[in-house]
Amino acid sequence: MTLITAIINFKGGVAKTTTTINLGAGLTKLKERVLVIDTDPQGNVGINLQGSEDAVLDAKALTISSLYQDRRIDPQKAIITTPYFDYIPNNLYAYQRTNGLSDYRLLKQIIDKVKHNYDQIIIDTPPYLGLDAINAVYASDNLMLVTDFSKASMTGVQILVSVLDKWHDREISKVFKQKPKSILFTMFQKNTNLHKELIDSVEDSKELGMGIMLKERIPRQLKVVEDGYTGIPTIIANPRTKVALEYKSLAETWQYARNTGEIIGSRYKMNIKK
């Protein structure tokens, strides 16, 4: 089985791309075959990945948006191989290529053509709800809601859940409600009482519809920012740091999920079998 995960939140700056890159690299270290798809027109996966920056700046580069625009293109031609995983880039020219498109099945159709080559597919999404995020929701097997401890980020997740639950297209609303969802907290400070209280309140709530809480907590650490500039995932560049160890654990959780069809959270577990 290929496990397809969409990394999602309405708010930017919560480490969605950092999580995408380090989870992908961690899974590759575990001998999983990994494809990362960047659906964000900002192209942050490529920007933060050594040797992949050119595709973000090249108007002629094949991107996920190119594949949306012209379905005759073989998706294999858009895949870039890196030391950490394969990936399909995106860039700012996406706005021109996707203008007027509304089909939420485009990404799934692309993934269906390549998923036989991969164990794990991870989709990085933009911090807004539009064509890219809707396609990611529809194409994925599960949603990882990444949030920091700010009120704005938590609100972004809650708005996302609320909006998609009541989406005007009933098919999307139905699909979203059925998708298994997990919550990954980032920028965690262990000794902060507010953080602990927030985690407990989310764990205990049955009304938010946000899914199970993952046991991994990604701490706030300057080294992650520095690794972003070097273009090497923290899990590779600094494997003994707390951030890297938490992402290593997350990768192990995701490998286990693919093998068993079950995501193990901090208190609960969740079935994701198709």
PDB file of C-alpha atoms in Angstrom:
ATOM      1  CA  MET A   1       0.000   0.000   0.000  1.00  0.00           C
ATOM      2  CA  THR A   2       1.117   3.544  -0.776  1.00  0.00           C
ATOM      3  CA  LEU A   3       0.329   5.941   2.062  1.00  0.00           C
ATOM      4  CA  ILE A   4      -0.611   9.426   0.839  1.00  0.00           C
ATOM      5  CA  THR A   5      -0.459  12.200   3.435  1.00  0.00           C
ATOM      6  CA  ALA A   6      -1.427  15.862   3.031  1.00  0.00           C
ATOM      7  CA  ILE A   7       0.300  18.321   5.386  1.00  0.00           C
ATOM      8  CA  ILE A   8      -2.167  21.128   5.988  1.00  0.00           C
ATOM      9  CA  ASN A   9      -3.078  24.300   7.945  1.00  0.00           C
ATOM     10  CA  PHE A  10      -4.634  27.647   6.963  1.00  0.00           C
ATOM     11  CA  LYS A  11      -1.818  29.577   8.638  1.00  0.00           C
ATOM     12  CA  GLY A  12       1.711  29.942   7.324  1.00  0.00           C
ATOM     13  CA  GLY A  13       4.856  29.747   9.424  1.00  0.00           C
ATOM     14  CA  VAL A  14       3.844  26.649  11.401  1.00  0.00           C
ATOM     15  CA  ALA A  15       6.554  24.361   9.932  1.00  0.00           C
ATOM     16  CA  LYS A  16       4.447  22.542   7.328  1.00  0.00           C
ATOM     17  CA  THR A  17       7.302  22.542   4.811  1.00  0.00           C
ATOM     18  CA  THR A  18       9.907  21.734   7.481  1.00  0.00           C
ATOM     19  CA  THR A  19       7.752  18.792   8.524  1.00  0.00           C
ATOM     20  CA  THR A  20       7.260  17.680   4.915  1.00  0.00           C
ATOM     21  CA  ILE A  21      10.996  17.720   4.206  1.00  0.00           C
ATOM     22  CA  ASN A  22      12.115  16.047   7.431  1.00  0.00           C
ATOM     23  CA  LEU A  23       9.367  13.426   7.392  1.00  0.00           C
ATOM     24  CA  GLY A  24      10.253  12.622   3.789  1.00  0.00           C
ATOM     25  CA  ALA A  25      13.980  12.405   4.521  1.00  0.00           C
ATOM     26  CA  GLY A  26      13.322  10.355   7.657  1.00  0.00           C
ATOM     27  CA  LEU A  27      11.217   7.863   5.735  1.00  0.00           C
ATOM     28  CA  THR A  28      13.923   7.567   3.089  1.00  0.00           C
ATOM     29  CA  LYS A  29      16.405   6.713   5.874  1.00  0.00           C
ATOM     30  CA  LEU A  30      14.012   3.914   6.827  1.00  0.00           C
ATOM     31  CA  LYS A  31      14.269   2.575   3.251  1.00  0.00           C
ATOM     32  CA  GLU A  32      10.824   3.824   2.235  1.00  0.00           C
ATOM     33  CA  ARG A  33      10.428   5.034  -1.350  1.00  0.00           C
ATOM     34  CA  VAL A  34       9.240   8.636  -0.955  1.00  0.00           C
ATOM     35  CA  LEU A  35       7.691  11.198  -3.273  1.00  0.00           C
ATOM     36  CA  VAL A  36       7.065  14.748  -2.031  1.00  0.00           C
ATOM     37  CA  ILE A  37       4.665  16.949  -3.986  1.00  0.00           C
ATOM     38  CA  ASP A  38       4.841  20.703  -3.432  1.00  0.00           C
ATOM     39  CA  THR A  39       1.430  22.248  -4.194  1.00  0.00           C
ATOM     40  CA  ASP A  40       2.328  25.642  -2.699  1.00  0.00           C
ATOM     41  CA  PRO A  41       3.084  28.259  -5.427  1.00  0.00           C
ATOM     42  CA  GLN A  42       5.753  29.712  -3.119  1.00  0.00           C
ATOM     43  CA  GLY A  43       7.808  26.590  -3.899  1.00  0.00           C
ATOM     44  CA  ASN A  44       9.259  26.357  -0.391  1.00  0.00           C
ATOM     45  CA  VAL A  45      10.205  22.685  -0.674  1.00  0.00           C
ATOM     46  CA  GLY A  46      12.586  23.502  -3.515  1.00  0.00           C
ATOM     47  CA  ILE A  47      13.866  26.643  -1.819  1.00  0.00           C
ATOM     48  CA  ASN A  48      14.733  24.650   1.320  1.00  0.00           C
ATOM     49  CA  LEU A  49      16.243  21.681  -0.506  1.00  0.00           C
ATOM     50  CA  GLN A  50      19.863  21.765  -1.642  1.00  0.00           C
ATOM     51  CA  GLY A  51      20.243  21.579  -5.420  1.00  0.00           C
ATOM     52  CA  SER A  52      16.544  22.078  -6.143  1.00  0.00           C
ATOM     53  CA  GLU A  53      16.237  25.855  -6.136  1.00  0.00           C
ATOM     54  CA  ASP A  54      16.340  26.262  -9.934  1.00  0.00           C
ATOM     55  CA  ALA A  55      12.881  24.798 -10.484  1.00  0.00           C
ATOM     56  CA  VAL A  56      11.406  27.471  -8.222  1.00  0.00           C
ATOM     57  CA  LEU A  57      12.786  30.262 -10.407  1.00  0.00           C
ATOM     58  CA  ASP A  58      12.427  28.728 -13.869  1.00  0.00           C
ATOM     59  CA  ALA A  59       9.268  29.713 -15.753  1.00  0.00           C
ATOM     60  CA  LYS A  60       9.745  26.716 -18.051  1.00  0.00           C
ATOM     61  CA  ALA A  61      10.223  24.139 -15.286  1.00  0.00           C
ATOM     62  CA  LEU A  62       7.766  21.272 -15.151  1.00  0.00           C
ATOM     63  CA  THR A  63       5.792  21.620 -11.926  1.00  0.00           C
ATOM     64  CA  ILE A  64       2.667  20.159 -10.397  1.00  0.00           C
ATOM     65  CA  SER A  65       0.824  23.136 -11.880  1.00  0.00           C
ATOM     66  CA  SER A  66       2.173  22.241 -15.328  1.00  0.00           C
ATOM     67  CA  LEU A  67       0.631  18.806 -14.877  1.00  0.00           C
ATOM     68  CA  TYR A  68      -2.672  20.369 -13.829  1.00  0.00           C
ATOM     69  CA  GLN A  69      -2.635  22.578 -16.905  1.00  0.00           C
ATOM     70  CA  ASP A  70      -1.708  19.905 -19.445  1.00  0.00           C
ATOM     71  CA  ARG A  71      -2.823  16.382 -18.599  1.00  0.00           C
ATOM     72  CA  ARG A  72      -0.931  14.984 -21.579  1.00  0.00           C
ATOM     73  CA  ILE A  73       2.417  15.516 -19.801  1.00  0.00           C
ATOM     74  CA  ASP A  74       3.862  12.364 -18.255  1.00  0.00           C
ATOM     75  CA  PRO A  75       4.170  13.081 -14.491  1.00  0.00           C
ATOM     76  CA  GLN A  76       7.463  11.172 -14.425  1.00  0.00           C
ATOM     77  CA  LYS A  77       9.022  14.017 -16.406  1.00  0.00           C
ATOM     78  CA  ALA A  78       8.289  16.473 -13.590  1.00  0.00           C
ATOM     79  CA  ILE A  79       9.878  14.357 -10.837  1.00  0.00           C
ATOM     80  CA  ILE A  80      13.220  15.612  -9.502  1.00  0.00           C
ATOM     81  CA  THR A  81      15.485  13.128  -7.729  1.00  0.00           C
ATOM     82  CA  THR A  82      17.345  14.395  -4.652  1.00  0.00           C
ATOM     83  CA  PRO A  83      19.492  12.569  -2.075  1.00  0.00           C
ATOM     84  CA  TYR A  84      16.567  12.771   0.359  1.00  0.00           C
ATOM     85  CA  PHE A  85      13.520  11.827  -1.757  1.00  0.00           C
ATOM     86  CA  ASP A  86      11.938  12.355  -5.145  1.00  0.00           C
ATOM     87  CA  TYR A  87       9.782  15.418  -5.503  1.00  0.00           C
ATOM     88  CA  ILE A  88       7.543  17.343  -7.881  1.00  0.00           C
ATOM     89  CA  PRO A  89       8.166  21.096  -7.517  1.00  0.00           C
ATOM     90  CA  ASN A  90       5.928  24.117  -7.764  1.00  0.00           C
ATOM     91  CA  ASN A  91       6.664  27.804  -8.313  1.00  0.00           C
ATOM     92  CA  LEU A  92       5.099  31.246  -8.607  1.00  0.00           C
ATOM     93  CA  TYR A  93       4.147  30.644 -12.226  1.00  0.00           C
ATOM     94  CA  ALA A  94       1.478  28.263 -10.873  1.00  0.00           C
ATOM     95  CA  TYR A  95      -0.984  31.155 -10.695  1.00  0.00           C
ATOM     96  CA  GLN A  96      -0.832  31.561 -14.472  1.00  0.00           C
ATOM     97  CA  ARG A  97      -1.082  27.834 -15.136  1.00  0.00           C
ATOM     98  CA  THR A  98      -4.004  27.098 -12.844  1.00  0.00           C
ATOM     99  CA  ASN A  99      -6.090  30.217 -13.471  1.00  0.00           C
ATOM    100  CA  GLY A 100      -9.641  29.114 -14.205  1.00  0.00           C
ATOM    101  CA  LEU A 101      -9.163  25.488 -13.127  1.00  0.00           C
ATOM    102  CA  SER A 102     -11.584  24.058 -10.581  1.00  0.00           C
ATOM    103  CA  ASP A 103     -11.325  20.263 -10.893  1.00  0.00           C
ATOM    104  CA  TYR A 104     -10.531  18.773  -7.464  1.00  0.00           C
ATOM    105  CA  ARG A 105      -9.531  15.407  -8.999  1.00  0.00           C
ATOM    106  CA  LEU A 106      -6.425  16.609 -10.861  1.00  0.00           C
ATOM    107  CA  LEU A 107      -3.857  15.689  -8.215  1.00  0.00           C
ATOM    108  CA  LYS A 108      -5.364  12.273  -7.579  1.00  0.00           C
ATOM    109  CA  GLN A 109      -5.208  11.498 -11.296  1.00  0.00           C
ATOM    110  CA  ILE A 110      -1.518  12.447 -11.345  1.00  0.00           C
ATOM    111  CA  ILE A 111      -0.711  10.441  -8.221  1.00  0.00           C
ATOM    112  CA  ASP A 112      -2.519   7.389  -9.591  1.00  0.00           C
ATOM    113  CA  LYS A 113      -0.015   7.347 -12.473  1.00  0.00           C
ATOM    114  CA  VAL A 114       3.101   7.276 -10.255  1.00  0.00           C
ATOM    115  CA  LYS A 115       2.145   5.844  -6.864  1.00  0.00           C
ATOM    116  CA  HIS A 116       3.152   2.291  -7.822  1.00  0.00           C
ATOM    117  CA  ASN A 117       6.767   3.502  -7.581  1.00  0.00           C
ATOM    118  CA  TYR A 118       6.451   4.783  -4.003  1.00  0.00           C
ATOM    119  CA  ASP A 119       5.678   3.632  -0.475  1.00  0.00           C
ATOM    120  CA  GLN A 120       4.926   7.125   0.836  1.00  0.00           C
ATOM    121  CA  ILE A 121       3.660  10.269  -0.885  1.00  0.00           C
ATOM    122  CA  ILE A 122       3.675  13.517   1.111  1.00  0.00           C
ATOM    123  CA  ILE A 123       1.831  16.611  -0.138  1.00  0.00           C
ATOM    124  CA  ASP A 124       2.886  20.055   1.088  1.00  0.00           C
ATOM    125  CA  THR A 125       0.013  22.538   0.815  1.00  0.00           C
ATOM    126  CA  PRO A 126      -0.311  26.347   0.765  1.00  0.00           C
ATOM    127  CA  PRO A 127      -1.712  28.287   3.757  1.00  0.00           C
ATOM    128  CA  TYR A 128      -5.069  28.982   2.142  1.00  0.00           C
ATOM    129  CA  LEU A 129      -8.032  27.036   0.840  1.00  0.00           C
ATOM    130  CA  GLY A 130      -8.123  26.910  -2.949  1.00  0.00           C
ATOM    131  CA  LEU A 131      -7.511  24.579  -5.861  1.00  0.00           C
ATOM    132  CA  ASP A 132      -4.251  23.199  -4.435  1.00  0.00           C
ATOM    133  CA  ALA A 133      -5.519  22.444  -0.927  1.00  0.00           C
ATOM    134  CA  ILE A 134      -8.799  20.944  -2.169  1.00  0.00           C
ATOM    135  CA  ASN A 135      -6.888  18.686  -4.570  1.00  0.00           C
ATOM    136  CA  ALA A 136      -4.598  17.604  -1.729  1.00  0.00           C
ATOM    137  CA  VAL A 137      -7.536  16.770   0.531  1.00  0.00           C
ATOM    138  CA  TYR A 138      -9.202  14.723  -2.197  1.00  0.00           C
ATOM    139  CA  ALA A 139      -6.023  12.877  -3.237  1.00  0.00           C
ATOM    140  CA  SER A 140      -4.747  11.950   0.234  1.00  0.00           C
ATOM    141  CA  ASP A 141      -5.435   8.960   2.462  1.00  0.00           C
ATOM    142  CA  ASN A 142      -5.027  11.054   5.609  1.00  0.00           C
ATOM    143  CA  LEU A 143      -4.492  14.633   6.726  1.00  0.00           C
ATOM    144  CA  MET A 144      -1.755  15.781   9.094  1.00  0.00           C
ATOM    145  CA  LEU A 145      -2.866  19.069  10.650  1.00  0.00           C
ATOM    146  CA  VAL A 146       0.360  20.855  11.594  1.00  0.00           C
ATOM    147  CA  THR A 147       0.034  23.656  14.128  1.00  0.00           C
ATOM    148  CA  ASP A 148       2.167  25.629  16.516  1.00  0.00           C
ATOM    149  CA  PHE A 149       0.851  26.864  19.849  1.00  0.00           C
ATOM    150  CA  SER A 150      -0.275  30.286  18.700  1.00  0.00           C
ATOM    151  CA  LYS A 151      -3.928  31.224  18.860  1.00  0.00           C
ATOM    152  CA  ALA A 152      -3.858  32.142  15.162  1.00  0.00           C
ATOM    153  CA  SER A 153      -2.548  28.727  14.145  1.00  0.00           C
ATOM    154  CA  MET A 154      -5.041  26.807  16.269  1.00  0.00           C
ATOM    155  CA  THR A 155      -7.795  29.001  14.889  1.00  0.00           C
ATOM    156  CA  GLY A 156      -6.556  28.283  11.374  1.00  0.00           C
ATOM    157  CA  VAL A 157      -6.935  24.554  11.962  1.00  0.00           C
ATOM    158  CA  GLN A 158     -10.404  24.971  13.451  1.00  0.00           C
ATOM    159  CA  ILE A 159     -11.512  27.183  10.555  1.00  0.00           C
ATOM    160  CA  LEU A 160     -10.137  24.648   8.083  1.00  0.00           C
ATOM    161  CA  VAL A 161     -12.144  21.869   9.712  1.00  0.00           C
ATOM    162  CA  SER A 162     -15.283  24.002   9.919  1.00  0.00           C
ATOM    163  CA  VAL A 163     -15.117  25.286   6.335  1.00  0.00           C
ATOM    164  CA  LEU A 164     -14.440  21.910   4.747  1.00  0.00           C
ATOM    165  CA  ASP A 165     -17.127  20.245   6.832  1.00  0.00           C
ATOM    166  CA  LYS A 166     -19.605  22.653   5.219  1.00  0.00           C
ATOM    167  CA  TRP A 167     -17.950  22.980   1.797  1.00  0.00           C
ATOM    168  CA  HIS A 168     -20.349  23.937  -0.999  1.00  0.00           C
ATOM    169  CA  ASP A 169     -19.377  20.850  -2.985  1.00  0.00           C
ATOM    170  CA  ARG A 170     -20.953  17.977  -1.098  1.00  0.00           C
ATOM    171  CA  GLU A 171     -18.446  15.479  -2.464  1.00  0.00           C
ATOM    172  CA  ILE A 172     -15.504  17.419  -0.978  1.00  0.00           C
ATOM    173  CA  SER A 173     -17.346  17.895   2.316  1.00  0.00           C
ATOM    174  CA  LYS A 174     -18.091  14.174   2.501  1.00  0.00           C
ATOM    175  CA  VAL A 175     -14.526  13.200   1.587  1.00  0.00           C
ATOM    176  CA  PHE A 176     -13.048  15.582   4.173  1.00  0.00           C
ATOM    177  CA  LYS A 177     -15.250  14.275   6.971  1.00  0.00           C
ATOM    178  CA  GLN A 178     -14.192  10.707   6.170  1.00  0.00           C
ATOM    179  CA  LYS A 179     -10.468  11.415   6.010  1.00  0.00           C
ATOM    180  CA  PRO A 180      -8.447  10.276   9.041  1.00  0.00           C
ATOM    181  CA  LYS A 181      -6.879  13.341  10.667  1.00  0.00           C
ATOM    182  CA  SER A 182      -3.952  13.708  13.051  1.00  0.00           C
ATOM    183  CA  ILE A 183      -2.486  16.760  14.784  1.00  0.00           C
ATOM    184  CA  LEU A 184       1.246  17.484  14.965  1.00  0.00           C
ATOM    185  CA  PHE A 185       2.347  20.226  17.357  1.00  0.00           C
ATOM    186  CA  THR A 186       5.431  22.210  16.344  1.00  0.00           C
ATOM    187  CA  MET A 187       7.544  24.872  18.087  1.00  0.00           C
ATOM    188  CA  PHE A 188       6.896  23.051  21.350  1.00  0.00           C
ATOM    189  CA  GLN A 189       8.363  24.262  24.649  1.00  0.00           C
ATOM    190  CA  LYS A 190       8.143  21.423  27.140  1.00  0.00           C
ATOM    191  CA  ASN A 191       8.205  23.465  30.308  1.00  0.00           C
ATOM    192  CA  THR A 192       5.505  25.920  29.277  1.00  0.00           C
ATOM    193  CA  ASN A 193       2.298  25.305  31.241  1.00  0.00           C
ATOM    194  CA  LEU A 194       0.216  26.956  28.516  1.00  0.00           C
ATOM    195  CA  HIS A 195       1.438  24.406  25.968  1.00  0.00           C
ATOM    196  CA  LYS A 196       0.589  21.497  28.240  1.00  0.00           C
ATOM    197  CA  GLU A 197      -2.872  22.898  28.990  1.00  0.00           C
ATOM    198  CA  LEU A 198      -3.560  23.411  25.284  1.00  0.00           C
ATOM    199  CA  ILE A 199      -2.514  19.844  24.420  1.00  0.00           C
ATOM    200  CA  ASP A 200      -4.700  18.449  27.184  1.00  0.00           C
ATOM    201  CA  SER A 201      -7.696  20.504  26.054  1.00  0.00           C
ATOM    202  CA  VAL A 202      -7.370  19.336  22.445  1.00  0.00           C
ATOM    203  CA  GLU A 203      -6.827  15.710  23.499  1.00  0.00           C
ATOM    204  CA  ASP A 204      -9.942  15.789  25.670  1.00  0.00           C
ATOM    205  CA  SER A 205     -12.193  17.574  23.174  1.00  0.00           C
ATOM    206  CA  LYS A 206     -14.559  15.454  21.112  1.00  0.00           C
ATOM    207  CA  GLU A 207     -16.167  18.434  19.388  1.00  0.00           C
ATOM    208  CA  LEU A 208     -13.360  19.984  17.338  1.00  0.00           C
ATOM    209  CA  GLY A 209     -13.241  17.196  14.767  1.00  0.00           C
ATOM    210  CA  MET A 210      -9.487  17.684  14.450  1.00  0.00           C
ATOM    211  CA  GLY A 211      -8.461  14.057  14.816  1.00  0.00           C
ATOM    212  CA  ILE A 212      -5.998  12.340  17.127  1.00  0.00           C
ATOM    213  CA  MET A 213      -2.976  13.990  18.691  1.00  0.00           C
ATOM    214  CA  LEU A 214       0.380  12.589  17.628  1.00  0.00           C
ATOM    215  CA  LYS A 215       2.877  11.733  20.354  1.00  0.00           C
ATOM    216  CA  GLU A 216       5.668  13.612  18.608  1.00  0.00           C
ATOM    217  CA  ARG A 217       6.238  17.236  19.630  1.00  0.00           C
ATOM    218  CA  ILE A 218       8.581  19.228  17.397  1.00  0.00           C
ATOM    219  CA  PRO A 219      10.501  21.714  19.596  1.00  0.00           C
ATOM    220  CA  ARG A 220      11.406  25.265  18.707  1.00  0.00           C
ATOM    221  CA  GLN A 221      15.094  25.279  17.727  1.00  0.00           C
ATOM    222  CA  LEU A 222      17.289  27.763  15.855  1.00  0.00           C
ATOM    223  CA  LYS A 223      19.215  24.936  14.205  1.00  0.00           C
ATOM    224  CA  VAL A 224      16.192  24.139  12.025  1.00  0.00           C
ATOM    225  CA  VAL A 225      16.317  27.648  10.554  1.00  0.00           C
ATOM    226  CA  GLU A 226      20.037  27.303   9.866  1.00  0.00           C
ATOM    227  CA  ASP A 227      19.526  23.944   8.150  1.00  0.00           C
ATOM    228  CA  GLY A 228      16.919  25.576   5.930  1.00  0.00           C
ATOM    229  CA  TYR A 229      19.607  27.914   4.619  1.00  0.00           C
ATOM    230  CA  THR A 230      22.025  25.052   3.909  1.00  0.00           C
ATOM    231  CA  GLY A 231      19.299  23.067   2.157  1.00  0.00           C
ATOM    232  CA  ILE A 232      19.935  19.886   4.157  1.00  0.00           C
ATOM    233  CA  PRO A 233      17.080  18.432   6.252  1.00  0.00           C
ATOM    234  CA  THR A 234      17.736  18.671   9.982  1.00  0.00           C
ATOM    235  CA  ILE A 235      17.182  14.934  10.352  1.00  0.00           C
ATOM    236  CA  ILE A 236      20.233  14.472   8.082  1.00  0.00           C
ATOM    237  CA  ALA A 237      22.379  17.484   9.001  1.00  0.00           C
ATOM    238  CA  ASN A 238      21.980  17.276  12.772  1.00  0.00           C
ATOM    239  CA  PRO A 239      20.524  13.846  13.588  1.00  0.00           C
ATOM    240  CA  ARG A 240      21.166  14.046  17.358  1.00  0.00           C
ATOM    241  CA  THR A 241      19.196  17.214  17.976  1.00  0.00           C
ATOM    242  CA  LYS A 242      15.800  17.017  19.680  1.00  0.00           C
ATOM    243  CA  VAL A 243      14.096  18.206  16.485  1.00  0.00           C
ATOM    244  CA  ALA A 244      15.721  15.456  14.443  1.00  0.00           C
ATOM    245  CA  LEU A 245      14.865  12.786  17.018  1.00  0.00           C
ATOM    246  CA  GLU A 246      11.210  13.840  17.033  1.00  0.00           C
ATOM    247  CA  TYR A 247      11.074  13.750  13.221  1.00  0.00           C
ATOM    248  CA  LYS A 248      12.772  10.343  13.322  1.00  0.00           C
ATOM    249  CA  SER A 249      10.002   9.148  15.620  1.00  0.00           C
ATOM    250  CA  LEU A 250       7.392  10.656  13.291  1.00  0.00           C
ATOM    251  CA  ALA A 251       8.915   8.806  10.328  1.00  0.00           C
ATOM    252  CA  GLU A 252       8.780   5.550  12.299  1.00  0.00           C
ATOM    253  CA  THR A 253       5.126   6.232  13.143  1.00  0.00           C
ATOM    254  CA  TRP A 254       4.375   6.763   9.456  1.00  0.00           C
ATOM    255  CA  GLN A 255       6.244   3.648   8.347  1.00  0.00           C
ATOM    256  CA  TYR A 256       4.272   1.669  10.926  1.00  0.00           C
ATOM    257  CA  ALA A 257       1.075   3.267   9.623  1.00  0.00           C
ATOM    258  CA  ARG A 258       1.807   2.180   6.078  1.00  0.00           C
ATOM    259  CA  ASN A 259       2.644  -1.364   7.153  1.00  0.00           C
ATOM    260  CA  THR A 260      -0.314  -1.830   9.517  1.00  0.00           C
ATOM    261  CA  GLY A 261      -2.941   0.686   8.422  1.00  0.00           C
ATOM    262  CA  GLU A 262      -2.913   2.280  11.871  1.00  0.00           C
ATOM    263  CA  ILE A 263      -1.570   5.593  13.172  1.00  0.00           C
ATOM    264  CA  ILE A 264      -0.583   5.500  16.839  1.00  0.00           C
ATOM    265  CA  GLY A 265      -1.193   8.793  18.651  1.00  0.00           C
ATOM    266  CA  SER A 266      -0.271   9.965  22.142  1.00  0.00           C
ATOM    267  CA  ARG A 267      -3.467   8.573  23.679  1.00  0.00           C
ATOM    268  CA  TYR A 268      -5.478   7.082  20.851  1.00  0.00           C
ATOM    269  CA  LYS A 269      -4.922   5.187  17.625  1.00  0.00           C
ATOM    270  CA  MET A 270      -6.591   5.623  14.263  1.00  0.00           C
ATOM    271  CA  ASN A 271      -7.357   3.215  11.449  1.00  0.00           C
ATOM    272  CA  ILE A 272      -6.357   4.456   7.999  1.00  0.00           C
ATOM    273  CA  LYS A 273      -6.879   1.304   5.952  1.00  0.00           C
ATOM    274  CA  LYS A 274      -8.451   1.969   2.571  1.00  0.00           C
TER     275      LYS A 274
END
